[in-house]
Amino acid sequence: QVEYENAGCSACHANAAIGAPVLGDKVAWDNIVKNGIDKVYYNGINGINAMPPKGGADISDEKFKQIIDYMINSSK
């Protein structure tokens, strides 16, 4: 997805060494999604651990949620 790349998400979510759940890692994303999608959205929008709010991207909440959905759906 273009937005995934353009928003800079791949900088962390394509590199397992950084510690973010990597795109395509079914187990990692299953563990995140088990708390519910609203919690996933909340943590991403507000920031969690080393991730700043929206990963530092200047995009709408709606666009950000679409990118999260893309990452989850690509990791099943």
PDB file as gemmi writes it, atoms N, CA and C in Angstrom:
CRYST1    1.000    1.000    1.000  90.00  90.00  90.00 P 1                      
ATOM      1  N   GLN A   1       0.851  -1.194   0.000  1.00  0.00           N  
ATOM      2  CA  GLN A   1       0.000   0.000   0.000  1.00  0.00           C  
ATOM      3  C   GLN A   1       0.878   1.232   0.000  1.00  0.00           C  
ATOM      4  N   VAL A   2       0.534   2.156  -0.859  1.00  0.00           N  
ATOM      5  CA  VAL A   2       1.325   3.369  -1.037  1.00  0.00           C  
ATOM      6  C   VAL A   2       1.396   4.175   0.260  1.00  0.00           C  
ATOM      7  N   GLU A   3       0.275   4.303   0.959  1.00  0.00           N  
ATOM      8  CA  GLU A   3       0.257   5.105   2.190  1.00  0.00           C  
ATOM      9  C   GLU A   3       1.198   4.528   3.241  1.00  0.00           C  
ATOM     10  N   TYR A   4       1.266   3.199   3.325  1.00  0.00           N  
ATOM     11  CA  TYR A   4       2.172   2.522   4.264  1.00  0.00           C  
ATOM     12  C   TYR A   4       3.602   2.978   4.030  1.00  0.00           C  
ATOM     13  N   GLU A   5       3.990   3.054   2.765  1.00  0.00           N  
ATOM     14  CA  GLU A   5       5.345   3.504   2.420  1.00  0.00           C  
ATOM     15  C   GLU A   5       5.496   5.014   2.604  1.00  0.00           C  
ATOM     16  N   ASN A   6       4.545   5.776   2.061  1.00  0.00           N  
ATOM     17  CA  ASN A   6       4.660   7.230   2.076  1.00  0.00           C  
ATOM     18  C   ASN A   6       4.635   7.818   3.484  1.00  0.00           C  
ATOM     19  N   ALA A   7       3.880   7.203   4.388  1.00  0.00           N  
ATOM     20  CA  ALA A   7       3.784   7.717   5.753  1.00  0.00           C  
ATOM     21  C   ALA A   7       4.996   7.322   6.586  1.00  0.00           C  
ATOM     22  N   GLY A   8       5.861   6.487   6.030  1.00  0.00           N  
ATOM     23  CA  GLY A   8       7.086   6.111   6.733  1.00  0.00           C  
ATOM     24  C   GLY A   8       6.930   4.908   7.647  1.00  0.00           C  
ATOM     25  N   CYS A   9       5.799   4.229   7.598  1.00  0.00           N  
ATOM     26  CA  CYS A   9       5.542   3.092   8.495  1.00  0.00           C  
ATOM     27  C   CYS A   9       6.564   1.976   8.296  1.00  0.00           C  
ATOM     28  N   SER A  10       6.967   1.779   7.036  1.00  0.00           N  
ATOM     29  CA  SER A  10       7.878   0.681   6.730  1.00  0.00           C  
ATOM     30  C   SER A  10       9.256   0.876   7.364  1.00  0.00           C  
ATOM     31  N   ALA A  11       9.594   2.098   7.728  1.00  0.00           N  
ATOM     32  CA  ALA A  11      10.900   2.339   8.345  1.00  0.00           C  
ATOM     33  C   ALA A  11      11.080   1.482   9.602  1.00  0.00           C  
ATOM     34  N   CYS A  12       9.999   1.281  10.342  1.00  0.00           N  
ATOM     35  CA  CYS A  12      10.071   0.464  11.553  1.00  0.00           C  
ATOM     36  C   CYS A  12       9.372  -0.884  11.389  1.00  0.00           C  
ATOM     37  N   HIS A  13       8.268  -0.901  10.637  1.00  0.00           N  
ATOM     38  CA  HIS A  13       7.474  -2.119  10.540  1.00  0.00           C  
ATOM     39  C   HIS A  13       7.965  -3.078   9.463  1.00  0.00           C  
ATOM     40  N   ALA A  14       9.142  -2.822   8.894  1.00  0.00           N  
ATOM     41  CA  ALA A  14       9.760  -3.762   7.955  1.00  0.00           C  
ATOM     42  C   ALA A  14      11.093  -4.259   8.492  1.00  0.00           C  
ATOM     43  N   ASN A  15      11.424  -3.887   9.741  1.00  0.00           N  
ATOM     44  CA  ASN A  15      12.732  -4.222  10.311  1.00  0.00           C  
ATOM     45  C   ASN A  15      12.544  -4.831  11.694  1.00  0.00           C  
ATOM     46  N   ALA A  16      12.655  -6.141  11.778  1.00  0.00           N  
ATOM     47  CA  ALA A  16      12.420  -6.843  13.045  1.00  0.00           C  
ATOM     48  C   ALA A  16      13.379  -6.390  14.146  1.00  0.00           C  
ATOM     49  N   ALA A  17      14.557  -5.917  13.778  1.00  0.00           N  
ATOM     50  CA  ALA A  17      15.544  -5.520  14.779  1.00  0.00           C  
ATOM     51  C   ALA A  17      15.092  -4.316  15.595  1.00  0.00           C  
ATOM     52  N   ILE A  18      14.178  -3.527  15.052  1.00  0.00           N  
ATOM     53  CA  ILE A  18      13.709  -2.324  15.735  1.00  0.00           C  
ATOM     54  C   ILE A  18      12.736  -2.675  16.856  1.00  0.00           C  
ATOM     55  N   GLY A  19      12.018  -3.772  16.715  1.00  0.00           N  
ATOM     56  CA  GLY A  19      11.111  -4.209  17.766  1.00  0.00           C  
ATOM     57  C   GLY A  19       9.643  -3.972  17.476  1.00  0.00           C  
ATOM     58  N   ALA A  20       9.328  -3.251  16.420  1.00  0.00           N  
ATOM     59  CA  ALA A  20       7.928  -3.045  16.035  1.00  0.00           C  
ATOM     60  C   ALA A  20       7.414  -4.321  15.379  1.00  0.00           C  
ATOM     61  N   PRO A  21       6.102  -4.585  15.473  1.00  0.00           N  
ATOM     62  CA  PRO A  21       5.580  -5.759  14.771  1.00  0.00           C  
ATOM     63  C   PRO A  21       5.766  -5.590  13.262  1.00  0.00           C  
ATOM     64  N   VAL A  22       6.401  -6.568  12.658  1.00  0.00           N  
ATOM     65  CA  VAL A  22       6.768  -6.481  11.252  1.00  0.00           C  
ATOM     66  C   VAL A  22       5.600  -6.898  10.359  1.00  0.00           C  
ATOM     67  N   LEU A  23       5.427  -6.164   9.283  1.00  0.00           N  
ATOM     68  CA  LEU A  23       4.412  -6.492   8.284  1.00  0.00           C  
ATOM     69  C   LEU A  23       4.611  -7.937   7.849  1.00  0.00           C  
ATOM     70  N   GLY A  24       3.563  -8.740   7.957  1.00  0.00           N  
ATOM     71  CA  GLY A  24       3.641 -10.137   7.556  1.00  0.00           C  
ATOM     72  C   GLY A  24       3.882 -11.107   8.707  1.00  0.00           C  
ATOM     73  N   ASP A  25       4.185 -10.592   9.901  1.00  0.00           N  
ATOM     74  CA  ASP A  25       4.435 -11.451  11.067  1.00  0.00           C  
ATOM     75  C   ASP A  25       3.100 -11.782  11.734  1.00  0.00           C  
ATOM     76  N   LYS A  26       2.527 -12.921  11.341  1.00  0.00           N  
ATOM     77  CA  LYS A  26       1.194 -13.300  11.803  1.00  0.00           C  
ATOM     78  C   LYS A  26       1.112 -13.376  13.323  1.00  0.00           C  
ATOM     79  N   VAL A  27       2.098 -13.998  13.963  1.00  0.00           N  
ATOM     80  CA  VAL A  27       2.068 -14.174  15.420  1.00  0.00           C  
ATOM     81  C   VAL A  27       2.109 -12.820  16.131  1.00  0.00           C  
ATOM     82  N   ALA A  28       2.988 -11.944  15.699  1.00  0.00           N  
ATOM     83  CA  ALA A  28       3.101 -10.626  16.338  1.00  0.00           C  
ATOM     84  C   ALA A  28       1.794  -9.845  16.225  1.00  0.00           C  
ATOM     85  N   TRP A  29       1.208  -9.840  15.039  1.00  0.00           N  
ATOM     86  CA  TRP A  29      -0.036  -9.081  14.845  1.00  0.00           C  
ATOM     87  C   TRP A  29      -1.216  -9.752  15.542  1.00  0.00           C  
ATOM     88  N   ASP A  30      -1.241 -11.087  15.579  1.00  0.00           N  
ATOM     89  CA  ASP A  30      -2.300 -11.781  16.327  1.00  0.00           C  
ATOM     90  C   ASP A  30      -2.278 -11.357  17.793  1.00  0.00           C  
ATOM     91  N   ASN A  31      -1.072 -11.234  18.360  1.00  0.00           N  
ATOM     92  CA  ASN A  31      -0.941 -10.822  19.761  1.00  0.00           C  
ATOM     93  C   ASN A  31      -1.415  -9.392  19.986  1.00  0.00           C  
ATOM     94  N   ILE A  32      -1.229  -8.546  19.003  1.00  0.00           N  
ATOM     95  CA  ILE A  32      -1.658  -7.149  19.130  1.00  0.00           C  
ATOM     96  C   ILE A  32      -3.169  -7.034  18.964  1.00  0.00           C  
ATOM     97  N   VAL A  33      -3.714  -7.737  17.983  1.00  0.00           N  
ATOM     98  CA  VAL A  33      -5.130  -7.625  17.663  1.00  0.00           C  
ATOM     99  C   VAL A  33      -6.013  -8.308  18.715  1.00  0.00           C  
ATOM    100  N   LYS A  34      -5.455  -9.226  19.494  1.00  0.00           N  
ATOM    101  CA  LYS A  34      -6.287  -9.960  20.460  1.00  0.00           C  
ATOM    102  C   LYS A  34      -6.921  -9.040  21.501  1.00  0.00           C  
ATOM    103  N   ASN A  35      -6.371  -7.851  21.693  1.00  0.00           N  
ATOM    104  CA  ASN A  35      -6.940  -6.888  22.634  1.00  0.00           C  
ATOM    105  C   ASN A  35      -8.055  -6.045  22.005  1.00  0.00           C  
ATOM    106  N   GLY A  36      -8.329  -6.278  20.731  1.00  0.00           N  
ATOM    107  CA  GLY A  36      -9.393  -5.546  20.042  1.00  0.00           C  
ATOM    108  C   GLY A  36      -8.837  -4.464  19.144  1.00  0.00           C  
ATOM    109  N   ILE A  37      -9.492  -4.272  18.020  1.00  0.00           N  
ATOM    110  CA  ILE A  37      -9.022  -3.317  17.020  1.00  0.00           C  
ATOM    111  C   ILE A  37      -9.050  -1.884  17.540  1.00  0.00           C  
ATOM    112  N   ASP A  38     -10.012  -1.556  18.391  1.00  0.00           N  
ATOM    113  CA  ASP A  38     -10.060  -0.187  18.923  1.00  0.00           C  
ATOM    114  C   ASP A  38      -8.817   0.128  19.739  1.00  0.00           C  
ATOM    115  N   LYS A  39      -8.310  -0.848  20.467  1.00  0.00           N  
ATOM    116  CA  LYS A  39      -7.080  -0.658  21.253  1.00  0.00           C  
ATOM    117  C   LYS A  39      -5.881  -0.490  20.319  1.00  0.00           C  
ATOM    118  N   VAL A  40      -5.865  -1.235  19.237  1.00  0.00           N  
ATOM    119  CA  VAL A  40      -4.780  -1.111  18.253  1.00  0.00           C  
ATOM    120  C   VAL A  40      -4.783   0.297  17.661  1.00  0.00           C  
ATOM    121  N   TYR A  41      -5.964   0.766  17.257  1.00  0.00           N  
ATOM    122  CA  TYR A  41      -6.074   2.122  16.711  1.00  0.00           C  
ATOM    123  C   TYR A  41      -5.632   3.153  17.749  1.00  0.00           C  
ATOM    124  N   TYR A  42      -6.127   3.017  18.965  1.00  0.00           N  
ATOM    125  CA  TYR A  42      -5.809   3.976  20.032  1.00  0.00           C  
ATOM    126  C   TYR A  42      -4.295   4.055  20.258  1.00  0.00           C  
ATOM    127  N   ASN A  43      -3.658   2.900  20.391  1.00  0.00           N  
ATOM    128  CA  ASN A  43      -2.217   2.888  20.651  1.00  0.00           C  
ATOM    129  C   ASN A  43      -1.437   3.492  19.489  1.00  0.00           C  
ATOM    130  N   GLY A  44      -1.843   3.206  18.278  1.00  0.00           N  
ATOM    131  CA  GLY A  44      -1.142   3.748  17.118  1.00  0.00           C  
ATOM    132  C   GLY A  44      -1.314   5.248  16.987  1.00  0.00           C  
ATOM    133  N   ILE A  45      -2.532   5.704  17.192  1.00  0.00           N  
ATOM    134  CA  ILE A  45      -2.819   7.136  17.058  1.00  0.00           C  
ATOM    135  C   ILE A  45      -2.139   7.937  18.164  1.00  0.00           C  
ATOM    136  N   ASN A  46      -2.101   7.388  19.368  1.00  0.00           N  
ATOM    137  CA  ASN A  46      -1.553   8.109  20.518  1.00  0.00           C  
ATOM    138  C   ASN A  46      -0.092   7.792  20.813  1.00  0.00           C  
ATOM    139  N   GLY A  47       0.424   6.739  20.191  1.00  0.00           N  
ATOM    140  CA  GLY A  47       1.796   6.326  20.426  1.00  0.00           C  
ATOM    141  C   GLY A  47       1.861   5.245  21.484  1.00  0.00           C  
ATOM    142  N   ILE A  48       2.843   4.369  21.343  1.00  0.00           N  
ATOM    143  CA  ILE A  48       3.046   3.287  22.314  1.00  0.00           C  
ATOM    144  C   ILE A  48       4.517   2.888  22.283  1.00  0.00           C  
ATOM    145  N   ASN A  49       5.070   2.681  23.470  1.00  0.00           N  
ATOM    146  CA  ASN A  49       6.485   2.330  23.602  1.00  0.00           C  
ATOM    147  C   ASN A  49       7.339   3.365  22.853  1.00  0.00           C  
ATOM    148  N   ALA A  50       8.172   2.924  21.928  1.00  0.00           N  
ATOM    149  CA  ALA A  50       9.055   3.858  21.220  1.00  0.00           C  
ATOM    150  C   ALA A  50       8.360   4.546  20.044  1.00  0.00           C  
ATOM    151  N   MET A  51       7.136   4.125  19.725  1.00  0.00           N  
ATOM    152  CA  MET A  51       6.433   4.706  18.585  1.00  0.00           C  
ATOM    153  C   MET A  51       5.752   6.007  18.982  1.00  0.00           C  
ATOM    154  N   PRO A  52       6.096   7.105  18.295  1.00  0.00           N  
ATOM    155  CA  PRO A  52       5.391   8.372  18.560  1.00  0.00           C  
ATOM    156  C   PRO A  52       3.979   8.317  17.993  1.00  0.00           C  
ATOM    157  N   PRO A  53       3.113   9.238  18.375  1.00  0.00           N  
ATOM    158  CA  PRO A  53       1.757   9.258  17.823  1.00  0.00           C  
ATOM    159  C   PRO A  53       1.773   9.194  16.296  1.00  0.00           C  
ATOM    160  N   LYS A  54       0.983   8.272  15.764  1.00  0.00           N  
ATOM    161  CA  LYS A  54       0.891   8.028  14.321  1.00  0.00           C  
ATOM    162  C   LYS A  54       2.258   7.780  13.695  1.00  0.00           C  
ATOM    163  N   GLY A  55       3.189   7.302  14.478  1.00  0.00           N  
ATOM    164  CA  GLY A  55       4.517   7.025  13.943  1.00  0.00           C  
ATOM    165  C   GLY A  55       5.215   8.273  13.449  1.00  0.00           C  
ATOM    166  N   GLY A  56       4.718   9.427  13.869  1.00  0.00           N  
ATOM    167  CA  GLY A  56       5.300  10.694  13.444  1.00  0.00           C  
ATOM    168  C   GLY A  56       4.734  11.201  12.126  1.00  0.00           C  
ATOM    169  N   ALA A  57       3.782  10.475  11.551  1.00  0.00           N  
ATOM    170  CA  ALA A  57       3.202  10.874  10.264  1.00  0.00           C  
ATOM    171  C   ALA A  57       2.132  11.944  10.457  1.00  0.00           C  
ATOM    172  N   ASP A  58       2.071  12.869   9.544  1.00  0.00           N  
ATOM    173  CA  ASP A  58       1.062  13.928   9.562  1.00  0.00           C  
ATOM    174  C   ASP A  58      -0.085  13.521   8.646  1.00  0.00           C  
ATOM    175  N   ILE A  59      -0.917  12.602   9.151  1.00  0.00           N  
ATOM    176  CA  ILE A  59      -2.049  12.097   8.382  1.00  0.00           C  
ATOM    177  C   ILE A  59      -3.277  12.064   9.281  1.00  0.00           C  
ATOM    178  N   SER A  60      -4.450  11.965   8.662  1.00  0.00           N  
ATOM    179  CA  SER A  60      -5.700  11.923   9.425  1.00  0.00           C  
ATOM    180  C   SER A  60      -5.816  10.605  10.190  1.00  0.00           C  
ATOM    181  N   ASP A  61      -6.627  10.612  11.231  1.00  0.00           N  
ATOM    182  CA  ASP A  61      -6.895   9.387  11.979  1.00  0.00           C  
ATOM    183  C   ASP A  61      -7.469   8.322  11.053  1.00  0.00           C  
ATOM    184  N   GLU A  62      -8.356   8.737  10.162  1.00  0.00           N  
ATOM    185  CA  GLU A  62      -8.995   7.780   9.257  1.00  0.00           C  
ATOM    186  C   GLU A  62      -7.966   7.121   8.339  1.00  0.00           C  
ATOM    187  N   LYS A  63      -7.063   7.901   7.779  1.00  0.00           N  
ATOM    188  CA  LYS A  63      -6.017   7.355   6.911  1.00  0.00           C  
ATOM    189  C   LYS A  63      -5.092   6.440   7.709  1.00  0.00           C  
ATOM    190  N   PHE A  64      -4.795   6.834   8.938  1.00  0.00           N  
ATOM    191  CA  PHE A  64      -3.932   6.027   9.799  1.00  0.00           C  
ATOM    192  C   PHE A  64      -4.588   4.665  10.075  1.00  0.00           C  
ATOM    193  N   LYS A  65      -5.882   4.669  10.358  1.00  0.00           N  
ATOM    194  CA  LYS A  65      -6.604   3.417  10.609  1.00  0.00           C  
ATOM    195  C   LYS A  65      -6.580   2.526   9.371  1.00  0.00           C  
ATOM    196  N   GLN A  66      -6.659   3.110   8.187  1.00  0.00           N  
ATOM    197  CA  GLN A  66      -6.593   2.328   6.951  1.00  0.00           C  
ATOM    198  C   GLN A  66      -5.230   1.644   6.819  1.00  0.00           C  
ATOM    199  N   ILE A  67      -4.182   2.341   7.213  1.00  0.00           N  
ATOM    200  CA  ILE A  67      -2.841   1.753   7.151  1.00  0.00           C  
ATOM    201  C   ILE A  67      -2.722   0.612   8.164  1.00  0.00           C  
ATOM    202  N   ILE A  68      -3.267   0.795   9.365  1.00  0.00           N  
ATOM    203  CA  ILE A  68      -3.261  -0.287  10.357  1.00  0.00           C  
ATOM    204  C   ILE A  68      -4.002  -1.500   9.800  1.00  0.00           C  
ATOM    205  N   ASP A  69      -5.171  -1.263   9.214  1.00  0.00           N  
ATOM    206  CA  ASP A  69      -5.938  -2.361   8.626  1.00  0.00           C  
ATOM    207  C   ASP A  69      -5.122  -3.079   7.556  1.00  0.00           C  
ATOM    208  N   TYR A  70      -4.415  -2.317   6.740  1.00  0.00           N  
ATOM    209  CA  TYR A  70      -3.562  -2.903   5.704  1.00  0.00           C  
ATOM    210  C   TYR A  70      -2.491  -3.784   6.340  1.00  0.00           C  
ATOM    211  N   MET A  71      -1.837  -3.301   7.385  1.00  0.00           N  
ATOM    212  CA  MET A  71      -0.777  -4.075   8.024  1.00  0.00           C  
ATOM    213  C   MET A  71      -1.331  -5.361   8.646  1.00  0.00           C  
ATOM    214  N   ILE A  72      -2.477  -5.269   9.297  1.00  0.00           N  
ATOM    215  CA  ILE A  72      -3.089  -6.449   9.902  1.00  0.00           C  
ATOM    216  C   ILE A  72      -3.499  -7.451   8.823  1.00  0.00           C  
ATOM    217  N   ASN A  73      -4.178  -6.967   7.795  1.00  0.00           N  
ATOM    218  CA  ASN A  73      -4.657  -7.864   6.732  1.00  0.00           C  
ATOM    219  C   ASN A  73      -3.523  -8.487   5.949  1.00  0.00           C  
ATOM    220  N   SER A  74      -2.381  -7.826   5.902  1.00  0.00           N  
ATOM    221  CA  SER A  74      -1.212  -8.357   5.197  1.00  0.00           C  
ATOM    222  C   SER A  74      -0.427  -9.330   6.072  1.00  0.00           C  
ATOM    223  N   SER A  75      -0.869  -9.504   7.300  1.00  0.00           N  
ATOM    224  CA  SER A  75      -0.132 -10.329   8.261  1.00  0.00           C  
ATOM    225  C   SER A  75      -0.960 -11.515   8.748  1.00  0.00           C  
ATOM    226  N   LYS A  76      -1.958 -11.894   7.969  1.00  0.00           N  
ATOM    227  CA  LYS A  76      -2.809 -13.028   8.352  1.00  0.00           C  
ATOM    228  C   LYS A  76      -2.320 -14.313   7.727  1.00  0.00           C  
TER     229      LYS A  76                                                      
END                                                                             
